[in-house]
């Protein structure tokens, strides 16, 4: 019992990170049908920007209180969100009408650029996050659940709730869903389609960056390649949930996190990635539309 | 009457194919103008060029004397021209209500205007009100066309352009749509109407243009066009 609860709790934290990253994957795919392979690197960038901001904060002697951490998180999300928007503007927008392969290859190029740029900026070694999170917690049915874990899951849940409200309530959120259906019709409604696509990149990048900062604090170290595997995992989560589906990405991330943690427990830690990617292959073979995905209809 | 919309020698291309070969036409304030012609004549391309989906290779397009050439489509909607496209293009996965809200995107700064527009739409088509929470894709063809027209009206256009609103609909629904178009025009909206069903269009319109392979081959009042033997033969028989 204690093991089951522990697995659930640990899996939920990792799953929340996967969900946050998968959301950007799925939103960008939904709106411009691009698998943005540079998306995992925005998570890495979020971890590093958070790292630098926290270093500045603790360097100034004030220390990073709870307020400080929240401000750093939000500031990181805005900065990386703007970078995500810039990437769309510079790298992807000129290719929106080009064959799909060109934009996919560009995404790989952007990924390499971000990874190597970060290596130059922050070094190739692992950096220790300038933040110590509490290891205290509650004993639930024999399992140890830390306040940190609860806090991270709570922040992730709030971010996803905010996104859900935005998508379902605001006119720009509705425009995002509409563009995923029919871009030409959106032009004819007077919607500035490029602006909405830019906004989608902003939101996707900032959610990934939020996950990056939280993961940096949770695991304690960051590295310029940390976005690579987790980007593929988030892609798996998005496919599991049904690529293009926002609730699907949230669900897919959580499920993947828990299955992976359970798999680690059963097979051992070295099998973690095998479990995740076997799952990806299974879904692609058995149910390519994922849990909540619809059949992708080609728009004209 | 002054010209609301004026096209002067407009040429449009799809790659190397010249779909419009020098179109000149005008739509005056308060009119219903019909654009007739057989399949592939360039009717839809004319509307796409006016709404900015297709950029003209040369020629001028003016709304109230201001040139719109080179503007992006959303700016043209803001300026007062709305294009309800062929095939309606309802957002199938969004509710009827959300479809209407998006039609009012250019009015987004004033929530009251959007709410009022939606009420007007529901008054015009009570059936849409009953289905306001349903997904657009679940509507019948006739209902989708009504939704498409109402969605277009949400932007409060000076000029409403309708591309084959009767396509694929039962005759009784076609009649209902035509009546609504007349009503919308009566309330002060100028209309440019494309129709395969020339007979129905000319009953409604004040004037008409006939297009053939990208050129205007005839223009006159609806009355004269209705009486023209060749037109009746070529386009009214259908
Ligand atoms: N997207 C397109 N690409 C290439 N040619 C097109 C395209 N759309 C229309 N055409 C061509 O342009 C001409 C005019 O088409 P269109 O304006 O749709 O005619 P209509 O609406 O009168 O039936 C036709 O010859 C058609 O084949
Ligand atoms: Mg047509």
Coordinates of C-alpha atoms and ligand atoms in Angstrom, one line a residue:
Chain A
X1 CA 0.0 0.0 0.0
X2 CA 2.7 2.5 1.0
X3 CA 4.6 1.6 -2.2
X4 CA 1.5 2.2 -4.3
X5 CA 0.9 5.6 -2.7
X6 CA 4.5 6.6 -3.0
X7 CA 4.6 5.6 -6.7
X8 CA 1.4 7.6 -7.3
X9 CA 2.8 10.7 -5.5
X10 CA 6.2 10.6 -7.2
X11 CA 4.6 9.9 -10.5
X12 CA 2.2 12.8 -10.1
X13 CA 5.1 15.3 -9.8
X14 CA 6.9 14.0 -12.9
X15 CA 3.6 13.6 -14.7
X16 CA 2.7 17.3 -13.9
X17 CA 6.0 18.3 -15.6
X18 CA 5.2 16.1 -18.6
X19 CA 1.7 17.6 -18.8
X20 CA 3.0 21.2 -18.8
X21 CA 5.4 20.5 -21.6
X22 CA 3.0 18.3 -23.5
X23 CA 0.5 21.2 -23.6
X24 CA 2.8 23.4 -25.7
X25 CA 3.6 20.4 -28.0
X26 CA -0.1 19.8 -28.5
X27 CA -1.2 23.4 -28.9
X28 CA 1.4 24.2 -31.5
X29 CA 0.6 21.0 -33.4
X30 CA -3.1 21.9 -33.2
X31 CA -2.7 25.3 -34.6
X32 CA 0.0 24.9 -37.3
X33 CA 0.4 21.1 -37.5
X34 CA 4.1 21.4 -36.5
X35 CA 5.8 18.9 -34.2
X36 CA 8.0 21.5 -32.5
X37 CA 11.0 19.4 -31.7
X38 CA 12.7 22.4 -30.1
X39 CA 10.0 22.5 -27.5
X40 CA 11.9 20.4 -24.9
X41 CA 14.7 22.9 -25.1
X42 CA 12.4 25.6 -23.9
X43 CA 12.0 23.6 -20.7
X44 CA 15.8 23.5 -20.4
X45 CA 15.9 27.3 -21.1
X46 CA 13.3 27.8 -18.4
X47 CA 15.5 25.8 -16.0
X48 CA 18.5 28.0 -16.8
X49 CA 16.8 31.4 -16.8
X50 CA 15.3 30.4 -13.4
X51 CA 18.7 29.4 -12.3
X52 CA 20.2 32.7 -13.3
X53 CA 17.4 34.8 -11.7
X54 CA 17.6 32.8 -8.5
X55 CA 21.4 33.2 -8.4
X56 CA 20.9 37.0 -8.8
X57 CA 18.3 36.9 -6.0
X58 CA 20.3 35.0 -3.5
X59 CA 23.5 36.8 -4.5
X60 CA 21.9 40.1 -3.5
X61 CA 21.7 38.7 0.0
X62 CA 17.9 38.8 0.3
X63 CA 17.6 35.0 -0.1
X64 CA 14.9 33.4 -2.1
X65 CA 11.8 33.5 0.1
X66 CA 8.5 32.0 -1.1
X67 CA 7.5 35.3 -2.7
X68 CA 10.9 35.4 -4.4
X69 CA 10.5 32.0 -5.8
X70 CA 7.0 32.8 -7.2
X71 CA 8.3 36.0 -8.8
X72 CA 11.3 34.1 -10.4
X73 CA 8.9 31.5 -11.7
X74 CA 6.6 34.1 -13.3
X75 CA 9.4 36.2 -14.6
X76 CA 11.1 33.1 -16.2
X77 CA 7.8 32.1 -17.8
X78 CA 7.5 35.6 -19.4
X79 CA 11.1 35.7 -20.6
X80 CA 11.0 32.2 -22.1
X81 CA 7.5 32.9 -23.5
X82 CA 8.9 35.8 -25.4
X83 CA 11.8 33.7 -26.6
X84 CA 9.2 31.1 -27.9
X85 CA 7.4 33.9 -29.7
X86 CA 10.6 35.1 -31.2
X87 CA 11.4 31.6 -32.5
X88 CA 8.1 31.4 -34.2
X89 CA 8.5 34.8 -35.8
X90 CA 12.1 34.2 -37.0
X91 CA 12.2 30.5 -37.7
X92 CA 8.8 29.1 -38.4
X93 CA 6.6 31.9 -39.8
X94 CA 8.5 32.3 -43.0
X95 CA 8.0 28.6 -43.6
X96 CA 4.3 28.2 -42.8
X97 CA 3.5 27.8 -46.5
X98 CA 6.5 25.7 -47.4
X99 CA 6.4 21.9 -47.5
X100 CA 6.0 20.4 -44.0
X101 CA 9.4 18.8 -44.1
X102 CA 11.3 22.2 -44.2
X103 CA 9.6 23.4 -41.1
X104 CA 10.3 20.1 -39.3
X105 CA 13.9 20.3 -40.2
X106 CA 14.0 23.9 -39.0
X107 CA 12.6 22.8 -35.7
X108 CA 15.5 20.4 -35.3
X109 CA 17.9 23.2 -36.2
X110 CA 16.3 25.5 -33.6
X111 CA 16.7 22.7 -31.0
X112 CA 20.4 22.3 -31.8
X113 CA 20.8 26.1 -31.6
X114 CA 19.1 26.4 -28.2
X115 CA 21.1 23.5 -26.8
X116 CA 24.5 24.7 -28.0
X117 CA 23.7 28.3 -27.2
X118 CA 22.8 27.3 -23.7
X119 CA 26.0 25.3 -23.4
X120 CA 28.0 28.4 -24.4
X121 CA 26.1 30.6 -22.0
X122 CA 25.9 28.3 -18.9
X123 CA 28.6 25.8 -19.5
X124 CA 28.6 22.1 -20.3
X125 CA 28.7 20.8 -16.7
X126 CA 25.8 20.2 -14.4
X127 CA 25.0 23.3 -12.5
X128 CA 23.6 23.1 -8.9
X129 CA 20.3 24.9 -8.5
X130 CA 20.7 27.8 -6.0
X131 CA 17.7 26.7 -4.0
X132 CA 17.1 24.1 -1.3
X133 CA 13.6 22.8 -1.2
X134 CA 12.3 21.3 2.0
X135 CA 12.3 17.5 2.4
X136 CA 9.7 17.7 5.2
X137 CA 6.3 16.3 4.5
X138 CA 3.4 14.2 5.5
X139 CA 3.3 10.5 6.1
X140 CA 0.4 9.3 4.1
X141 CA -0.4 5.5 4.5
X142 CA 3.3 4.9 5.1
X143 CA 4.5 6.9 2.1
X144 CA 6.5 10.1 2.5
X145 CA 4.9 13.0 0.5
X146 CA 6.9 16.2 0.8
X147 CA 5.5 19.7 1.0
X148 CA 7.6 20.4 -2.0
X149 CA 5.9 17.7 -4.0
X150 CA 2.5 19.1 -3.0
X151 CA 3.5 22.6 -3.8
X152 CA 4.8 21.7 -7.3
X153 CA 1.7 19.7 -8.1
X154 CA -0.5 22.6 -6.9
X155 CA 1.4 25.2 -9.0
X156 CA 1.1 22.9 -12.0
X157 CA -2.6 22.4 -11.4
X158 CA -3.1 26.2 -11.1
X159 CA -1.2 26.8 -14.4
X160 CA -3.3 24.2 -16.2
X161 CA -6.5 25.5 -14.7
X162 CA -5.5 29.0 -15.9
X163 CA -4.9 27.7 -19.4
X164 CA -8.2 25.9 -19.4
X165 CA -10.0 29.0 -18.4
X166 CA -8.2 31.0 -21.0
X167 CA -9.0 28.5 -23.8
X168 CA -12.6 28.1 -23.0
X169 CA -13.6 31.6 -21.8
X170 CA -11.7 34.3 -23.7
X171 CA -12.1 35.3 -27.2
X172 CA -8.4 34.8 -28.0
X173 CA -8.7 31.3 -26.5
X174 CA -11.6 30.5 -28.7
X175 CA -9.7 32.0 -31.7
X176 CA -6.9 29.5 -30.9
X177 CA -9.3 26.6 -31.1
X178 CA -10.9 28.0 -34.3
X179 CA -7.5 28.4 -36.1
X180 CA -6.9 24.7 -35.4
X181 CA -10.1 24.0 -37.3
X182 CA -9.9 26.4 -40.2
X183 CA -7.3 29.1 -40.6
X184 CA -8.9 30.7 -43.7
X185 CA -12.3 31.1 -42.0
X186 CA -10.5 32.8 -39.1
X187 CA -8.9 35.3 -41.5
X188 CA -12.5 36.1 -42.7
X189 CA -13.7 36.7 -39.1
X190 CA -11.1 39.5 -38.9
X191 CA -8.8 37.5 -36.6
X192 CA -5.1 38.4 -36.9
X193 CA -4.1 34.8 -37.3
X194 CA -0.3 35.4 -36.9
X195 CA -0.9 37.2 -33.7
X196 CA -2.9 34.3 -32.3
X197 CA -0.2 31.8 -33.5
X198 CA 2.4 34.0 -31.7
X199 CA 0.3 33.9 -28.5
X200 CA 0.1 30.1 -28.7
X201 CA 3.9 29.9 -28.9
X202 CA 4.1 32.3 -25.9
X203 CA 1.8 30.2 -23.8
X204 CA 3.4 26.9 -24.8
X205 CA 6.9 28.1 -24.1
X206 CA 6.1 29.7 -20.8
X207 CA 4.4 26.5 -19.5
X208 CA 7.4 24.5 -20.5
X209 CA 9.7 27.1 -18.8
X210 CA 7.6 26.9 -15.7
X211 CA 8.1 23.1 -15.6
X212 CA 11.8 23.7 -16.2
X213 CA 12.3 26.0 -13.3
X214 CA 10.3 23.7 -11.0
X215 CA 12.2 20.6 -12.2
X216 CA 15.5 22.4 -11.6
X217 CA 14.5 23.1 -8.1
X218 CA 13.1 19.6 -7.6
X219 CA 16.0 17.6 -8.9
X220 CA 18.7 20.1 -7.8
X221 CA 20.8 20.1 -11.0
X222 CA 20.4 21.5 -14.5
X223 CA 22.3 20.8 -17.8
X224 CA 22.0 22.0 -21.3
X225 CA 20.8 18.6 -22.6
X226 CA 18.1 18.1 -20.0
X227 CA 15.4 19.1 -22.5
X228 CA 16.1 16.4 -25.0
X229 CA 14.8 13.2 -23.4
X230 CA 12.0 15.0 -21.6
X231 CA 10.9 16.7 -24.9
X232 CA 10.5 13.2 -26.3
X233 CA 8.6 12.1 -23.2
X234 CA 6.3 15.1 -23.5
X235 CA 5.7 14.2 -27.1
X236 CA 4.8 10.7 -25.9
X237 CA 2.4 12.2 -23.4
X238 CA 0.8 14.4 -26.1
X239 CA 0.4 11.4 -28.4
X240 CA -0.9 9.3 -25.5
X241 CA -3.6 11.9 -24.8
X242 CA -4.3 12.5 -28.4
X243 CA -2.1 15.1 -30.2
X244 CA -4.0 18.4 -30.7
X245 CA -6.1 17.8 -27.6
X246 CA -5.5 20.0 -24.6
X247 CA -7.2 17.9 -22.0
X248 CA -5.5 14.9 -23.6
X249 CA -2.1 16.5 -23.0
X250 CA -2.8 17.1 -19.4
X251 CA -4.1 13.5 -18.9
X252 CA -1.4 12.0 -21.1
X253 CA 1.4 13.6 -19.0
X254 CA 0.0 12.5 -15.7
X255 CA -0.6 8.9 -16.9
X256 CA 2.9 8.7 -18.4
X257 CA 4.5 10.0 -15.2
X258 CA 2.7 7.4 -13.1
X259 CA 3.3 4.5 -15.5
X260 CA 6.9 5.4 -15.8
X261 CA 7.3 5.6 -12.0
X262 CA 5.5 2.3 -11.6
X263 CA 7.7 0.7 -14.3
X264 CA 10.8 2.0 -12.6
X265 CA 9.6 0.3 -9.4
X266 CA 8.9 -3.0 -11.2
X267 CA 11.9 -3.2 -13.6
X268 CA 14.4 -0.9 -11.9
X269 CA 15.5 2.7 -12.7
X270 CA 17.5 1.9 -15.8
X271 CA 14.3 0.8 -17.6
X272 CA 12.5 4.1 -17.0
X273 CA 13.0 5.4 -20.6
X274 CA 12.3 2.0 -22.1
X275 CA 8.9 1.9 -20.4
X276 CA 8.0 5.4 -21.7
X277 CA 9.1 4.8 -25.3
X278 CA 7.6 1.3 -25.5
X279 CA 4.4 3.0 -24.5
X280 CA 4.8 5.5 -27.4
X281 CA 5.3 2.6 -29.9
X282 CA 2.3 0.7 -28.5
X283 CA 0.0 3.7 -28.8
X284 CA 1.2 4.5 -32.3
X285 CA 0.5 0.9 -33.3
X286 CA -2.7 0.3 -31.4
X287 CA -4.4 3.7 -31.2
X288 CA -2.6 6.5 -33.0
X289 CA -5.3 9.0 -32.2
X290 CA -4.6 8.6 -28.5
X291 CA -7.1 8.7 -25.6
X292 CA -8.9 11.9 -26.5
X293 CA -7.7 12.7 -30.0
X294 CA -10.0 12.9 -33.0
X295 CA -9.0 11.7 -36.4
X296 CA -6.9 14.4 -37.8
X297 CA -8.8 16.0 -40.7
X298 CA -6.7 17.7 -43.3
X299 CA -7.7 21.3 -43.8
X300 CA -7.5 22.8 -47.3
Chain B
X1 CA -25.9 56.8 -55.2
X2 CA -22.2 56.7 -54.4
X3 CA -20.0 53.6 -54.9
X4 CA -19.3 51.8 -51.7
X5 CA -17.0 49.3 -53.4
X6 CA -15.2 49.8 -56.7
X7 CA -13.0 47.4 -58.5
X8 CA -10.9 48.8 -61.4
X9 CA -9.2 46.4 -63.9
X10 CA -8.4 43.7 -61.3
X11 CA -6.2 40.8 -62.4
X12 CA -5.7 37.8 -60.0
X13 CA -3.6 34.8 -60.4
X14 CA -3.2 31.3 -58.9
X15 CA 0.5 30.7 -59.7
X16 CA 0.6 31.3 -63.5
X17 CA -3.1 30.7 -64.0
X18 CA -4.9 34.1 -64.6
X19 CA -8.3 33.6 -62.9
X20 CA -9.4 37.3 -63.2
X21 CA -8.6 39.1 -66.4
X22 CA -9.4 42.7 -65.7
X23 CA -12.5 42.9 -63.5
X24 CA -14.2 46.3 -63.1
X25 CA -17.4 46.6 -61.1
X26 CA -19.0 48.6 -58.5
X27 CA -21.4 48.1 -55.6
X28 CA -23.4 51.2 -54.4
X29 CA -24.5 52.0 -51.0
X30 CA -27.7 50.0 -50.1
X31 CA -27.7 47.7 -53.1
X32 CA -27.9 44.0 -53.6
X33 CA -25.6 43.2 -56.5
X34 CA -25.6 39.7 -58.0
X35 CA -22.5 38.1 -59.5
X36 CA -23.5 35.4 -62.0
X37 CA -21.6 32.9 -64.1
X38 CA -21.0 29.3 -64.7
X39 CA -18.6 27.1 -62.7
X40 CA -15.0 28.2 -62.8
X41 CA -15.9 31.7 -64.2
X42 CA -14.0 33.4 -61.3
X43 CA -16.8 34.5 -59.0
X44 CA -15.3 33.1 -55.9
X45 CA -11.9 34.4 -56.9
X46 CA -13.4 37.9 -57.2
X47 CA -14.7 37.7 -53.6
X48 CA -11.4 36.2 -52.3
X49 CA -9.5 39.1 -54.0
X50 CA -11.8 41.7 -52.4
X51 CA -11.5 40.1 -48.9
X52 CA -7.7 39.9 -49.2
X53 CA -7.3 36.1 -49.3
X54 CA -5.9 36.4 -52.8
X55 CA -3.7 39.4 -53.6
X56 CA -4.5 41.0 -57.0
X57 CA -1.6 41.0 -59.5
X58 CA -2.7 44.5 -60.6
X59 CA -5.7 46.8 -60.5
X60 CA -7.4 48.7 -57.7
X61 CA -10.0 47.9 -55.1
X62 CA -11.5 50.7 -53.2
X63 CA -13.9 50.9 -50.3
X64 CA -15.4 54.4 -49.9
X65 CA -12.6 55.7 -52.0
X66 CA -9.8 54.1 -49.9
X67 CA -7.6 51.5 -51.6
X68 CA -7.5 48.2 -49.9
X69 CA -4.9 46.5 -52.2
X70 CA -2.2 44.7 -50.2
X71 CA -4.1 44.8 -46.9
X72 CA -4.2 41.6 -44.9
X73 CA -7.7 40.0 -44.6
X74 CA -8.3 40.9 -41.0
X75 CA -7.7 44.6 -41.7
X76 CA -10.2 44.4 -44.5
X77 CA -12.8 43.0 -42.1
X78 CA -12.1 45.8 -39.7
X79 CA -12.6 48.2 -42.5
X80 CA -16.1 46.8 -43.0
X81 CA -16.1 44.1 -45.7
X82 CA -17.2 40.6 -44.6
X83 CA -16.9 37.6 -46.8
X84 CA -19.1 34.5 -46.1
X85 CA -17.2 31.9 -48.0
X86 CA -18.3 29.1 -50.2
X87 CA -19.1 26.0 -48.2
X88 CA -19.9 28.1 -45.1
X89 CA -16.8 27.0 -43.1
X90 CA -18.5 26.8 -39.8
X91 CA -16.1 25.9 -36.9
X92 CA -17.4 22.4 -36.4
X93 CA -15.9 21.8 -33.0
X94 CA -17.0 25.1 -31.5
X95 CA -20.5 25.8 -30.3
X96 CA -23.0 27.9 -32.2
X97 CA -22.6 30.6 -29.6
X98 CA -18.8 30.5 -29.9
X99 CA -19.0 30.7 -33.7
X100 CA -21.0 33.9 -33.4
X101 CA -18.7 35.3 -30.8
X102 CA -15.8 34.8 -33.2
X103 CA -17.7 36.5 -35.9
X104 CA -17.6 39.5 -33.6
X105 CA -13.9 39.3 -33.2
X106 CA -13.4 42.8 -34.6
X107 CA -15.8 44.2 -32.0
X108 CA -14.0 42.5 -29.1
X109 CA -13.3 45.8 -27.2
X110 CA -17.0 46.2 -26.7
X111 CA -18.6 43.2 -25.1
X112 CA -22.0 44.8 -25.3
X113 CA -21.9 45.0 -29.1
X114 CA -21.1 41.3 -29.3
X115 CA -24.0 40.4 -26.9
X116 CA -26.3 42.6 -28.9
X117 CA -25.2 41.1 -32.2
X118 CA -25.9 37.6 -30.9
X119 CA -29.3 38.6 -29.7
X120 CA -30.0 40.0 -33.2
X121 CA -28.8 36.8 -34.8
X122 CA -31.1 34.7 -32.5
X123 CA -34.0 37.0 -33.4
X124 CA -33.3 36.5 -37.1
X125 CA -33.0 32.7 -36.7
X126 CA -34.7 31.4 -33.5
X127 CA -33.5 27.9 -34.5
X128 CA -29.9 29.0 -33.8
X129 CA -30.9 30.1 -30.3
X130 CA -32.3 26.7 -29.5
X131 CA -29.0 25.2 -30.6
X132 CA -26.7 27.8 -29.1
X133 CA -24.8 25.2 -27.0
X134 CA -24.6 22.6 -29.7
X135 CA -21.4 22.2 -31.7
X136 CA -21.5 23.8 -35.1
X137 CA -20.8 20.5 -36.9
X138 CA -24.1 19.0 -35.6
X139 CA -26.2 21.6 -37.5
X140 CA -28.0 20.8 -40.7
X141 CA -26.7 22.4 -44.0
X142 CA -29.4 25.1 -43.8
X143 CA -28.7 25.9 -40.2
X144 CA -25.0 26.1 -40.9
X145 CA -25.7 28.6 -43.7
X146 CA -27.8 30.7 -41.4
X147 CA -25.1 30.5 -38.8
X148 CA -22.5 31.5 -41.4
X149 CA -24.6 34.6 -42.4
X150 CA -25.2 35.6 -38.8
X151 CA -21.5 35.1 -38.0
X152 CA -20.7 37.4 -40.9
X153 CA -23.1 40.0 -39.6
X154 CA -21.5 40.0 -36.2
X155 CA -18.7 42.2 -37.5
X156 CA -21.3 44.9 -38.5
X157 CA -20.1 45.0 -42.1
X158 CA -20.8 47.8 -44.5
X159 CA -20.6 45.3 -47.3
X160 CA -21.6 41.6 -46.8
X161 CA -20.4 39.3 -49.5
X162 CA -22.1 35.9 -49.8
X163 CA -20.7 33.1 -51.9
X164 CA -23.4 30.7 -53.0
X165 CA -25.5 30.7 -49.8
X166 CA -28.0 28.3 -51.4
X167 CA -25.5 25.6 -52.4
X168 CA -26.7 22.2 -51.6
X169 CA -29.9 23.3 -49.8
X170 CA -33.5 22.2 -50.3
X171 CA -35.6 24.7 -52.3
X172 CA -37.7 25.7 -49.3
X173 CA -34.6 26.5 -47.3
X174 CA -33.2 28.4 -50.2
X175 CA -36.3 30.6 -50.2
X176 CA -35.9 31.2 -46.5
X177 CA -32.3 32.3 -46.9
X178 CA -33.2 34.6 -49.8
X179 CA -35.9 36.3 -47.7
X180 CA -33.4 36.8 -44.9
X181 CA -30.9 38.3 -47.3
X182 CA -33.6 40.7 -48.4
X183 CA -34.3 41.6 -44.8
X184 CA -30.7 42.2 -44.0
X185 CA -30.4 44.5 -47.0
X186 CA -33.6 46.3 -45.8
X187 CA -31.9 47.0 -42.5
X188 CA -29.2 48.8 -44.4
X189 CA -26.4 46.3 -45.2
X190 CA -25.1 46.4 -48.8
X191 CA -24.8 43.0 -50.3
X192 CA -22.7 41.3 -53.0
X193 CA -24.2 38.0 -53.8
X194 CA -22.8 35.0 -55.8
X195 CA -25.4 32.5 -57.0
X196 CA -25.5 29.6 -59.3
X197 CA -29.2 29.8 -59.1
X198 CA -29.4 33.0 -61.2
X199 CA -33.2 33.1 -61.2
X200 CA -33.4 33.3 -57.4
X201 CA -30.6 35.9 -57.3
X202 CA -32.1 38.2 -59.9
X203 CA -35.4 38.2 -58.1
X204 CA -33.5 39.6 -55.1
X205 CA -30.9 41.8 -56.6
X206 CA -31.0 45.4 -57.9
X207 CA -28.2 44.9 -60.4
X208 CA -26.1 42.1 -61.7
X209 CA -22.8 41.2 -63.4
X210 CA -22.2 38.2 -65.6
X211 CA -18.7 36.7 -65.4
X212 CA -17.2 34.3 -68.0
X213 CA -13.6 32.9 -67.8
X214 CA -12.4 35.8 -65.6
X215 CA -14.0 38.6 -67.5
X216 CA -17.3 40.6 -67.1
X217 CA -19.3 40.0 -70.2
X218 CA -22.5 41.7 -69.2
X219 CA -23.8 44.1 -66.6
X220 CA -27.2 45.6 -66.1
X221 CA -30.2 46.0 -63.8
X222 CA -31.7 42.8 -62.5
X223 CA -34.9 43.5 -64.5
X224 CA -33.1 43.7 -67.8
X225 CA -31.0 40.6 -67.1
X226 CA -34.1 38.7 -66.2
X227 CA -35.5 39.5 -69.5
X228 CA -32.4 38.7 -71.5
X229 CA -32.8 35.6 -73.6
X230 CA -29.2 34.5 -73.7
X231 CA -28.8 34.8 -69.9
X232 CA -32.0 32.9 -69.3
X233 CA -30.7 30.2 -71.6
X234 CA -27.2 30.1 -70.2
X235 CA -27.7 30.5 -66.5
X236 CA -31.4 30.6 -65.5
X237 CA -32.2 27.2 -66.9
X238 CA -30.2 25.5 -64.1
Ligands
LIG1 N1 -6.8 27.5 -55.2 C1 -6.8 27.5 -56.6 N2 -5.6 27.1 -57.2 C2 -5.6 27.1 -58.6 N3 -6.6 27.4 -59.4 C3 -7.7 27.8 -58.8 C4 -7.9 27.8 -57.4 N4 -9.1 28.2 -57.1 C5 -9.8 28.4 -58.3 N5 -8.9 28.2 -59.3 C6 -9.2 28.3 -60.8 O1 -9.6 29.7 -61.0 C7 -10.7 29.7 -61.8 C8 -11.9 30.5 -61.2 O2 -12.3 29.7 -60.1 P1 -13.5 30.3 -59.1 O3 -13.2 31.7 -58.8 O4 -13.5 29.3 -57.9 O5 -14.8 30.1 -60.0 P2 -16.3 30.2 -59.6 O6 -16.4 30.6 -58.2 O7 -16.9 31.1 -60.5 O8 -16.8 28.8 -59.8 C9 -11.1 28.3 -62.2 O9 -10.5 28.0 -63.4 C10 -10.4 27.5 -61.1 O10 -10.1 26.2 -61.6
LIG2 MG1 -17.2 29.5 -56.5

